CSV table of C-alpha atoms and ligand atoms in Angstrom, one decimal:
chain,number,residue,atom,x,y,z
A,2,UNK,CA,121.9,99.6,85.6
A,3,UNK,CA,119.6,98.9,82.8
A,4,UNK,CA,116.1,98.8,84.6
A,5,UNK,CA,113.2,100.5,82.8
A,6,UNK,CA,110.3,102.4,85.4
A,7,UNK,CA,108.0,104.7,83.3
A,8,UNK,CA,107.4,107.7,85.4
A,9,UNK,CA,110.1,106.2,87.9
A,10,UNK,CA,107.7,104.1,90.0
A,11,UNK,CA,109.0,102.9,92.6
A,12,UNK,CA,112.9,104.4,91.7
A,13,UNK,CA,114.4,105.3,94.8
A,14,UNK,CA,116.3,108.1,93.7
A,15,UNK,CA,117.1,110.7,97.4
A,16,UNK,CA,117.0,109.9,101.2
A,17,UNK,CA,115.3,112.3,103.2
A,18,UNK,CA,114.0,112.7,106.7
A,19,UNK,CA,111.4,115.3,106.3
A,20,UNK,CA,107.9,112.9,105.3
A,21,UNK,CA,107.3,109.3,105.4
A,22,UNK,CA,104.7,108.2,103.0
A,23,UNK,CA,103.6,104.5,104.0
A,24,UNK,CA,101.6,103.9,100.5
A,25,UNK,CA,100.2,100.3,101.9
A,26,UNK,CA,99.2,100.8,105.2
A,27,UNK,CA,98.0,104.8,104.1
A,28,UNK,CA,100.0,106.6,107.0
A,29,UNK,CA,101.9,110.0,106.6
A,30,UNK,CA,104.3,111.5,109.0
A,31,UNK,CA,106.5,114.5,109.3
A,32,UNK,CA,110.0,113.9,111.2
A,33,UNK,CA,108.4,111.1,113.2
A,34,UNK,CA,105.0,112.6,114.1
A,35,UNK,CA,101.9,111.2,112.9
A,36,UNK,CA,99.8,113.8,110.4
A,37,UNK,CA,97.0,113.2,112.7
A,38,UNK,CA,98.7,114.0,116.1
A,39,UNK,CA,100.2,117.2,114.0
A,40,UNK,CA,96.2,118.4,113.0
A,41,UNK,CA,95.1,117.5,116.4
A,42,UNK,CA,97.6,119.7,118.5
A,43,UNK,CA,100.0,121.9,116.0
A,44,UNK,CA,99.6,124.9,113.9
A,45,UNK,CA,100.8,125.4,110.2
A,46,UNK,CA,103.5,127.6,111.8
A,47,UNK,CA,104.5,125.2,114.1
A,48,UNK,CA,104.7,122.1,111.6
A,49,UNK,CA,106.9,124.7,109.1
A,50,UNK,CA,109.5,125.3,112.3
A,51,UNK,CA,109.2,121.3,112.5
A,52,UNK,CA,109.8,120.7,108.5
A,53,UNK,CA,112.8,123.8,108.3
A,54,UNK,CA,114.3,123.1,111.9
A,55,UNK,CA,114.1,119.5,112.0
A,56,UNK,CA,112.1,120.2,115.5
A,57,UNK,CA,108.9,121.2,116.9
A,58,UNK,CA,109.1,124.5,118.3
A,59,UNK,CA,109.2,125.7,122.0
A,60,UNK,CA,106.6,128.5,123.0
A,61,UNK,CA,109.8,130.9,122.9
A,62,UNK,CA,111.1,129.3,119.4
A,63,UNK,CA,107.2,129.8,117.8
A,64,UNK,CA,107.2,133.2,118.6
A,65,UNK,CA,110.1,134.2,116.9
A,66,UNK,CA,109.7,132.0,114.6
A,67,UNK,CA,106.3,133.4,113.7
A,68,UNK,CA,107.9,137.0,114.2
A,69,UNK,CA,110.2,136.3,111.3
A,70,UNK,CA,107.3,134.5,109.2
A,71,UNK,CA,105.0,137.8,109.7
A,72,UNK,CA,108.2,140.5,109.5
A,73,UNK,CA,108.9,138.8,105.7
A,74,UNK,CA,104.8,139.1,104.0
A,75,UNK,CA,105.8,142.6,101.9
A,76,UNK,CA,106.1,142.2,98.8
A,77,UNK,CA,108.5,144.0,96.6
A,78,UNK,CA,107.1,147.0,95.3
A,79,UNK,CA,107.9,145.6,91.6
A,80,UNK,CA,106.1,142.1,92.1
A,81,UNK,CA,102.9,144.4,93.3
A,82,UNK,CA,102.8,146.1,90.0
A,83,UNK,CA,103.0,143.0,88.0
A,84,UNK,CA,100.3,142.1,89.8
A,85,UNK,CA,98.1,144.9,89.2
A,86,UNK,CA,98.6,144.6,85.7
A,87,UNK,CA,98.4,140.9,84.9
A,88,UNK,CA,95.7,140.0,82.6
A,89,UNK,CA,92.6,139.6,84.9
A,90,UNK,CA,91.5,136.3,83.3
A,91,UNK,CA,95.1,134.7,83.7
A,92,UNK,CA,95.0,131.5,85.3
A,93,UNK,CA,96.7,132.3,89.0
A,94,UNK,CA,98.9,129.1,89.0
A,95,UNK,CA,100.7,130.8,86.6
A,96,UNK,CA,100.5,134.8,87.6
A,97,UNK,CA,102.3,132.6,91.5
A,98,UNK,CA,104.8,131.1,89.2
A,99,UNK,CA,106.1,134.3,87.3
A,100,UNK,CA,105.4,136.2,90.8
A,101,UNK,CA,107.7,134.1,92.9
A,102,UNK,CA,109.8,134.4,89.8
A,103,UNK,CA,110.1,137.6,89.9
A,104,UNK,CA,110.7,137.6,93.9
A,105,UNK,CA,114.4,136.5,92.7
A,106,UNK,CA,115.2,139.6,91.0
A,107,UNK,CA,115.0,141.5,93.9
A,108,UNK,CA,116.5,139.5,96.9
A,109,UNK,CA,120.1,139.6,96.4
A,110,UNK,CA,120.4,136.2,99.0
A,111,UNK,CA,119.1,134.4,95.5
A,112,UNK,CA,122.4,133.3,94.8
A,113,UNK,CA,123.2,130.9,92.2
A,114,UNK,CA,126.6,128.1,92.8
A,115,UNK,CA,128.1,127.2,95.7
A,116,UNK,CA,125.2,127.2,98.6
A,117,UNK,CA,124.9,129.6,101.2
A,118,UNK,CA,122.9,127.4,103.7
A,119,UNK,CA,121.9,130.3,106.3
A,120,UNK,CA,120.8,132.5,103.6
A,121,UNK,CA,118.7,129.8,102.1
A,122,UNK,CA,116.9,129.5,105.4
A,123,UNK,CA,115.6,133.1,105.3
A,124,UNK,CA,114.9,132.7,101.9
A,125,UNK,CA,112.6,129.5,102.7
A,126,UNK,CA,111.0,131.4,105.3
A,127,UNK,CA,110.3,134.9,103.1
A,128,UNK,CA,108.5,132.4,100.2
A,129,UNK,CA,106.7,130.8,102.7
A,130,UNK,CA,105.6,134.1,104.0
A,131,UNK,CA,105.0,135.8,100.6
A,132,UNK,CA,103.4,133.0,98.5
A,133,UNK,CA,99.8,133.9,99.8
A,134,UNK,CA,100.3,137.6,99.7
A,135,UNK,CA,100.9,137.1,96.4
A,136,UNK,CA,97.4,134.8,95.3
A,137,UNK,CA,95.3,137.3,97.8
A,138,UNK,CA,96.9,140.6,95.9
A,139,UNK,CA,96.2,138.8,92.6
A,140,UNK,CA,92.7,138.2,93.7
A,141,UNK,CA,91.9,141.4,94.6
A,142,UNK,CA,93.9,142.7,91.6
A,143,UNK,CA,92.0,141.0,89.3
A,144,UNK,CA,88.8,142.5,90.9
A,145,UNK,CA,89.8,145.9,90.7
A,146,UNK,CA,90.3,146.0,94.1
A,147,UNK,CA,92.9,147.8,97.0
A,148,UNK,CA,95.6,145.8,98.1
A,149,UNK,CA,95.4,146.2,102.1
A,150,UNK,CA,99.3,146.4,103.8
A,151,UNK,CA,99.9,143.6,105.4
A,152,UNK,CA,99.6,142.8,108.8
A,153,UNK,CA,102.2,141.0,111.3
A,154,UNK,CA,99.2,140.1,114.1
A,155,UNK,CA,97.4,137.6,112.0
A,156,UNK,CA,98.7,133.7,111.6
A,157,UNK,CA,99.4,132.4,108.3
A,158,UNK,CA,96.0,130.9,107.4
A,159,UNK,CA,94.1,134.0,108.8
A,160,UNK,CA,96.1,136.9,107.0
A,161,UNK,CA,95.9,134.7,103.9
A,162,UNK,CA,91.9,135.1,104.4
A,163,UNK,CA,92.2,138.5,105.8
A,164,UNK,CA,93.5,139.6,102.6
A,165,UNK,CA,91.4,137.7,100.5
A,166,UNK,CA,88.5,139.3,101.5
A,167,UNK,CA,89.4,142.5,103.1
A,168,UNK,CA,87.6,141.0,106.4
A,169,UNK,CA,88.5,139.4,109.9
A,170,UNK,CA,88.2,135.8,109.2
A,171,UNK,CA,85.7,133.5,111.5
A,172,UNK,CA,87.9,131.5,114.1
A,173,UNK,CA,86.4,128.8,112.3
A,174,UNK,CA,87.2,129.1,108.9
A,175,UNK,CA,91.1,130.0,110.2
A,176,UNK,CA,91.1,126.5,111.8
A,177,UNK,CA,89.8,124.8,109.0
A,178,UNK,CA,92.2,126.1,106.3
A,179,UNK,CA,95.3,126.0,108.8
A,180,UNK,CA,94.4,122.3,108.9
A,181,UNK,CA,94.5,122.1,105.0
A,182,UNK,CA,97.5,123.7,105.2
A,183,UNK,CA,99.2,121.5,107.9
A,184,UNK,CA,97.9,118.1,105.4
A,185,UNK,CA,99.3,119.6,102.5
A,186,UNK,CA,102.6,120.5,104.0
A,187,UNK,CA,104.9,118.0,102.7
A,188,UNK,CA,104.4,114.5,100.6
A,189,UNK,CA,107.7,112.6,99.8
A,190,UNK,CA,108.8,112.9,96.8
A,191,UNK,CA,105.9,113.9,94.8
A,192,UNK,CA,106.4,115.4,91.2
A,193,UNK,CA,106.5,118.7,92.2
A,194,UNK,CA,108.9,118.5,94.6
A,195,UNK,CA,111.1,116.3,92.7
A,196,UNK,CA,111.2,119.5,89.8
A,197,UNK,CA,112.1,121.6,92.8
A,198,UNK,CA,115.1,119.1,93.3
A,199,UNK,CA,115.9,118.5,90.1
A,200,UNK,CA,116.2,122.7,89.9
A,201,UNK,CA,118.1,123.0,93.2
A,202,UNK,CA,120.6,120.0,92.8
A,203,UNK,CA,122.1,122.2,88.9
A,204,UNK,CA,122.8,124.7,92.4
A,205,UNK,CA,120.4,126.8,90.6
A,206,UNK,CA,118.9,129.3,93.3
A,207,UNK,CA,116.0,129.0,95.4
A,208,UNK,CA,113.5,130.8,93.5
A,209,UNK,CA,113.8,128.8,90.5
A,210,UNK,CA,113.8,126.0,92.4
A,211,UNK,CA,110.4,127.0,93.2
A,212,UNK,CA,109.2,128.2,90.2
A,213,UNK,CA,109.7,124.8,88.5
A,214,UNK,CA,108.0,123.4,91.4
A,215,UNK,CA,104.1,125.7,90.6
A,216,UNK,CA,104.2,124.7,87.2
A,217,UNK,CA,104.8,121.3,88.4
A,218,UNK,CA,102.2,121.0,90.8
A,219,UNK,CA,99.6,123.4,88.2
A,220,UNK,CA,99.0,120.1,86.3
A,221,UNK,CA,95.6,118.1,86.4
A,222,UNK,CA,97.3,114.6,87.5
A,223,UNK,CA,99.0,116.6,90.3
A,224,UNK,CA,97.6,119.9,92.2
A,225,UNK,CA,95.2,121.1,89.8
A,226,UNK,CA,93.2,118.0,90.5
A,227,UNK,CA,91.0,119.6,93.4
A,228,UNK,CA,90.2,122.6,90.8
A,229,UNK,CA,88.7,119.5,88.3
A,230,UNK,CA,86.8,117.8,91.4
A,231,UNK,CA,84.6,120.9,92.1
A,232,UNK,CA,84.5,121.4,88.3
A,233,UNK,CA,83.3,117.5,88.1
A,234,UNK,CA,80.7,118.1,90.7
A,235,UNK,CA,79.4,120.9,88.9
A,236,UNK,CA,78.8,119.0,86.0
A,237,UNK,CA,77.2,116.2,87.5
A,238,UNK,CA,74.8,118.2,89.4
A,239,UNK,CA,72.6,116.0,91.3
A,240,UNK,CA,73.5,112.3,93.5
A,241,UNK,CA,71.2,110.3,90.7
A,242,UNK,CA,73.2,111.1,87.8
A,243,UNK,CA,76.3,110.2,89.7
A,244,UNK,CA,76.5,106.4,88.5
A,245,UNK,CA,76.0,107.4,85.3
A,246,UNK,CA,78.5,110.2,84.9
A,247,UNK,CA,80.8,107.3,86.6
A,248,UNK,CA,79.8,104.5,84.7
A,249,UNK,CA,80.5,106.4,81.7
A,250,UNK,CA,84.2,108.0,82.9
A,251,UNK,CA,85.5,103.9,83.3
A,252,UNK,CA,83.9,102.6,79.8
A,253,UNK,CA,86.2,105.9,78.2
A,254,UNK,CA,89.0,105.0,80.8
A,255,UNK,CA,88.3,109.0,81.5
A,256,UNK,CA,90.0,110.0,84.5
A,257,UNK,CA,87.7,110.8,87.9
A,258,UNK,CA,89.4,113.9,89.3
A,259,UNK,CA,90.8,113.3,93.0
A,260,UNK,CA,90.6,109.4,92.7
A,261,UNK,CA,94.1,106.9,93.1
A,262,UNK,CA,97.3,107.5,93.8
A,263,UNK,CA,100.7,106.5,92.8
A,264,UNK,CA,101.5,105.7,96.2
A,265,UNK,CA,98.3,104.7,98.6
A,266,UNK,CA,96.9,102.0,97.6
A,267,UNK,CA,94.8,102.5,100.5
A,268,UNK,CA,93.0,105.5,101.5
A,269,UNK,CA,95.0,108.7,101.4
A,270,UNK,CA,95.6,109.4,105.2
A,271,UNK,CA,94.9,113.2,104.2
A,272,UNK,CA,91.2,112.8,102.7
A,273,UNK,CA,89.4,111.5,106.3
A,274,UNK,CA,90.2,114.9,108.1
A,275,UNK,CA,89.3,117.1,105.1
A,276,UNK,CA,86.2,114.4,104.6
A,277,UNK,CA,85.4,115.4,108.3
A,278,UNK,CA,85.3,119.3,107.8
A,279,UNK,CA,83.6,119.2,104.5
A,280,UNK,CA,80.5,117.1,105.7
A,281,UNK,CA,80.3,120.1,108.3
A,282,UNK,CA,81.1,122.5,106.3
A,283,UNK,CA,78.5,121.5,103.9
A,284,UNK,CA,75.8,120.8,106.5
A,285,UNK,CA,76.7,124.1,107.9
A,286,UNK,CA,75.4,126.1,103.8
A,287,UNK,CA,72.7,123.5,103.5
A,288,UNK,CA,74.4,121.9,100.5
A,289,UNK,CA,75.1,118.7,101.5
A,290,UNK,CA,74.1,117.3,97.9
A,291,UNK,CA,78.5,118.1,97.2
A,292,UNK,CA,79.3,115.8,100.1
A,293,UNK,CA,76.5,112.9,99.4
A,294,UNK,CA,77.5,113.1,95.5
A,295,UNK,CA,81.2,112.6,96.2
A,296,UNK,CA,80.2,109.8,98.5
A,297,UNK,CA,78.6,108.2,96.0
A,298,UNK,CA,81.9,108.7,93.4
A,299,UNK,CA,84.4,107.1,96.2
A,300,UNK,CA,81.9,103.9,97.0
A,301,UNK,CA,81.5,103.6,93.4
A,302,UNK,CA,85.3,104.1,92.2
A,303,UNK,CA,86.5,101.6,95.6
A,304,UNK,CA,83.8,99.1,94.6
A,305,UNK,CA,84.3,98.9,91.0
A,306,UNK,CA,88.4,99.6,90.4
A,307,UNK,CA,89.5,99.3,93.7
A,308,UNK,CA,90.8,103.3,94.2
A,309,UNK,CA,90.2,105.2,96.5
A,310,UNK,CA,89.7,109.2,97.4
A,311,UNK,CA,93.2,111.2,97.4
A,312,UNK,CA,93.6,114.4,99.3
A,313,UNK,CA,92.5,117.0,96.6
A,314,UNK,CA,88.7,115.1,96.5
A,315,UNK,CA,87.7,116.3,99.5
A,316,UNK,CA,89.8,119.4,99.6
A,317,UNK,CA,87.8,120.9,96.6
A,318,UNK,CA,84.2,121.1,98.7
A,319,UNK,CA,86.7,122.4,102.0
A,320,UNK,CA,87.3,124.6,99.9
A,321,UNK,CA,84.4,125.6,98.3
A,322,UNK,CA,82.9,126.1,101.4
A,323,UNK,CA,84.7,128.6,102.7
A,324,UNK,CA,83.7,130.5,100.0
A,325,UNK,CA,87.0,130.1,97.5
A,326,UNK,CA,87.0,130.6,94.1
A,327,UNK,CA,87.6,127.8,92.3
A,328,UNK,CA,91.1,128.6,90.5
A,329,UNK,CA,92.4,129.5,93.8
A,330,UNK,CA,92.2,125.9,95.0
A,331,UNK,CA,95.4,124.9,93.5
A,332,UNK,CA,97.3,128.1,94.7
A,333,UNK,CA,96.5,127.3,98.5
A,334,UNK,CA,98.0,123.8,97.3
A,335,UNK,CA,101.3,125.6,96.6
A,336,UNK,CA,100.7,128.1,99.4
A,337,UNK,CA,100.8,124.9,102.1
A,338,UNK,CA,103.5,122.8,99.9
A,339,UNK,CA,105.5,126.0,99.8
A,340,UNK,CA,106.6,125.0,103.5
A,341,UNK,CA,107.7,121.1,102.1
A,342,UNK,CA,109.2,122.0,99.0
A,343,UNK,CA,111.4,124.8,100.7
A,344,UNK,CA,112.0,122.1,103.7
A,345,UNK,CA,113.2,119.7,100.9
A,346,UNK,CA,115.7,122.1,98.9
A,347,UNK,CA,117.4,123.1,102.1
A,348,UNK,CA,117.3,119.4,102.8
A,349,UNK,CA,118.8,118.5,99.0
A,350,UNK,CA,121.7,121.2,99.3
A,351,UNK,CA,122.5,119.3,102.5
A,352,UNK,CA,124.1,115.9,100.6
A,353,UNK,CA,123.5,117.0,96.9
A,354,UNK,CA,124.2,115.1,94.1
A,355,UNK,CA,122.6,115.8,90.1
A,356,UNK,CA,119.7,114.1,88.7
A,357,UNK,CA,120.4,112.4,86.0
A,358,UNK,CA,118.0,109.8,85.0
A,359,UNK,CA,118.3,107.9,81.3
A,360,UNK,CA,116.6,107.0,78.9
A,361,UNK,CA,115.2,104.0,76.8
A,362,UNK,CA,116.2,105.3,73.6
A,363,UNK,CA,113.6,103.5,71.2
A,364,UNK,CA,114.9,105.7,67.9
A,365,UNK,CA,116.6,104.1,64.6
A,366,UNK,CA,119.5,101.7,65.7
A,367,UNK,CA,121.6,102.6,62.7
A,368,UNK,CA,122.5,105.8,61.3
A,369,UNK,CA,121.4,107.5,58.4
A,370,UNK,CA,123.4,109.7,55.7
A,371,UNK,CA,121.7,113.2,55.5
A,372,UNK,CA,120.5,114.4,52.8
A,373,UNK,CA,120.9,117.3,51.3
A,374,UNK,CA,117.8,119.5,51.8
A,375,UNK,CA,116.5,119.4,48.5
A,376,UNK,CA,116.4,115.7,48.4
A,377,UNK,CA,114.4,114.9,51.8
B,20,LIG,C1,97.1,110.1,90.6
B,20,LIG,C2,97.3,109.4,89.4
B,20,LIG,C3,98.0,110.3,88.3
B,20,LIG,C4,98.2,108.1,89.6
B,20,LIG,O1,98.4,107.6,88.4
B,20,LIG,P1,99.3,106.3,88.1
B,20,LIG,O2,99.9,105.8,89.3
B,20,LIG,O3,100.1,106.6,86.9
B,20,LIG,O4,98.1,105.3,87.8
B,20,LIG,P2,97.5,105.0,86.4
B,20,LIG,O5,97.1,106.3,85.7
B,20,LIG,O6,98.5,104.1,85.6
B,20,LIG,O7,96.2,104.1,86.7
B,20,LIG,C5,96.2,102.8,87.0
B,20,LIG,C6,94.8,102.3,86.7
B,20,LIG,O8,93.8,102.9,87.5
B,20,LIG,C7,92.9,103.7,86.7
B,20,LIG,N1,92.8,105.0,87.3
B,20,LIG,C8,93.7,105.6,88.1
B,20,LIG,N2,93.2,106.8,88.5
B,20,LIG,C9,91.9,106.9,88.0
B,20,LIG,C10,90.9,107.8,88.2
B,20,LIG,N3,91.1,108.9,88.9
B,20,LIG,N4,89.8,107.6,87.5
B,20,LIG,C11,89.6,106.5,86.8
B,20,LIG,N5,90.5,105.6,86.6
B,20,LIG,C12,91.7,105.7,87.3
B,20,LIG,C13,93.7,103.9,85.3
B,20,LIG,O9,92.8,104.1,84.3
B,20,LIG,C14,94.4,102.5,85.2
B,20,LIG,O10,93.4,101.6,84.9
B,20,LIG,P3,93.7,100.4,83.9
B,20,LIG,O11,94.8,99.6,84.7
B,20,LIG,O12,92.4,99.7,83.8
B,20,LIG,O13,94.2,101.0,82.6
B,20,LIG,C15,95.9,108.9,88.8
B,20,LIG,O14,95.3,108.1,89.8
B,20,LIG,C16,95.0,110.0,88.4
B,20,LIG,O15,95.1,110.5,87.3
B,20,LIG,N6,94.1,110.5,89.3
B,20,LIG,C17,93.3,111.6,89.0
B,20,LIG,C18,94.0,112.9,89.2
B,20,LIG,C19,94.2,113.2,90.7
B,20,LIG,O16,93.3,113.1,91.5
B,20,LIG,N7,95.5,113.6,91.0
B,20,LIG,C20,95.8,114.0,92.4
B,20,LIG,C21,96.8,113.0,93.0
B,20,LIG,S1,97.1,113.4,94.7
């Protein structure tokens, strides 16, 4: 096999039965069920029992389920104090990736070789648990803040805001981000989740798995995007300068944060629902001007390249308008992919075989005596 696909488009390169990413007809599904049926009728919990079980849950099988979730948020006592003490200006992508780093040193499941498929499963569930303990205790940390305990009568989306902010959440602003967390479960084989196989498939251990998997997902072209949107619309400022800010981007072929996709060319099936709560959400503040200027960026960037909105365009003003500091946008990225990515290792380990792409060497075709040093 000789074929050459920069970036691996369109290289088939691992089966898997968790998400089904239809790129031309924009449609996403996890395990058979439609993303929109799952926003409509499931919570976050529910579709994280459906991506680790390989089933939706039963009333009886949620509850426990969620018992285990809520029994694993404490954080060890070590992770806590890197926390406290990491610098207060460091970017959180990467205070989450040496975090859940860390997490490995003191969970003796974190075993490296031969798989131990059970333990894996509790150690899915514990990062799925911990991950947003550790961007709210960051958040306060870095404020100079307490660090509440954590609770076990919250859901996932509510104690993630609880601890944010020290406060009881709205029901509404629980619904909204459990439905950013549902869209953002699980994506195919995105580039963060191919690291996190790439990791697992050496049988390195779950937590590294993971940790390649933030840094992945921390870059602009991939999960950092919905940080540059809000940043973008910052810039711009007001809907008339929009054309011009765009007009400007496509004459430097600059890139228009949370436009196109390696996959859809169709709309992302993810950006209508966030589309929908951010139109309220901004009506809601009385700063529509976010929503009617990245109207005007999509129109502009369908009509004149043919690319539409991706899932982080919208999620930026969702976001915003729940009141969330900018460079926490990406971390609730990894906080909802923590569910896919950990769905996807266990899945890997199940029929596992190395990556090992090639490469299109494109370097001298003879060799070359070396020279002693002097005489280079
Ligand atoms: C997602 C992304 C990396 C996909 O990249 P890709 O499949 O490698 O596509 P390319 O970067 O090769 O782009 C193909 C063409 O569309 C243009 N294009 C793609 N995304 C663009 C964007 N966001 N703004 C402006 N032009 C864009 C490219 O300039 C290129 O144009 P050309 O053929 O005239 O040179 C790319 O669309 C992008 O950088 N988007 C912005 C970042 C983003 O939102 N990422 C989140 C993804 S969920």
């Amino acid at each position: 096999m000789s074929d050459y696909a920069k970036g691996l488009e369109g290289v088939i390169a691992n089966e898997s039965a968790l998400s089904k990413v239809e790129g031309l007809e924009g449609r996403l599904s996890y395990l058979g069920y439609g993303i929109d049926a799952l926003v409509e009728n499931c919570s976050f919990e529910e579709v994280t029992h459906l991506l680790h079980r390989g089933k939706l849950p039963n009333a009886a099988e949620l509850s426990s389920f969620e018992d285990e979730l809520r029994g694993d948020r404490k954080i060890p006592e070590g992770v806590i104090e890197f926390l406290k003490g990491a610098p207060k200006d460091a970017n959180p992508m990467d205070v989450l990736r040496t975090a859940v780093s860390m997490l490995g040193l003191y969970d003796p499941r974190a075993k490296v070789g031969e798989p131990d498929q059970e333990a894996n499963r509790h150690v899915a569930l514990s990062l799925v648990a911990q991950t947003p303990v550790i961007v709210a205790y960051f958040h306060r940390a870095r404020q100079g803040l307490d660090l509440p305990p954590v609770r076990g009568d919250l859901s996932e989306a509510a104690h993630f805001l609880y601890l944010m902010t020290g406060e009881e959440p709205s029901a509404a602003a629980v619904k909204t981000l459990d439905i950013a967390y549902t869209i953002h479960a699980d994506h195919g084989m995105n580039a963060s989740t191919f690291s996190a196989r790439v990791t697992i498939a050496t049988l390195s251990d779950f937590y590294s798995a993971m940790t390649s998997a933030i840094g992945t997902l921390k870059g602009p072209l991939h999960g950092g995007a919905n940080e540059g949107v809000i940043k973008m619309l910052k810039k711009i400022g007001e809907l008339d300068r929009v054309d011009a800010f765009v007009e400007d981007c496509l004459a430097n072929k600059k890139k228009i944060m949370g436009i196109g996709h390696r996959v859809y060319k169709v709309l992302d099936p993810r950006a209508p629902h966030l589309q929908k709560m951010a139109i309220k959400l901004t009506e809601e503040l009385g700063e529509s001007k976010w929503i009617s200027m990245s109207e005007r960026i999509a129109t502009l960037m369908r009509e004149k390249k043919g690319l539409n909105a991706n899932v982080d365009f919208y999620s930026a003003t969702v976001y915003y308008s729940l009141g969330i500091p900018t460079d926490l946008f990406t971390p609730i990225f990894a906080i909802a992919r923590m569910a896919g990515w950990t769905a996807q290792v266990l899945e890997q380990l199940e029929d596992s075989r190395l990556y090992r792409p090639l490469t299109k060497y494109v370097g001298p075709a003879t060799l070359s005596p070396v020279p002693p040093i002097g005489e280079r």
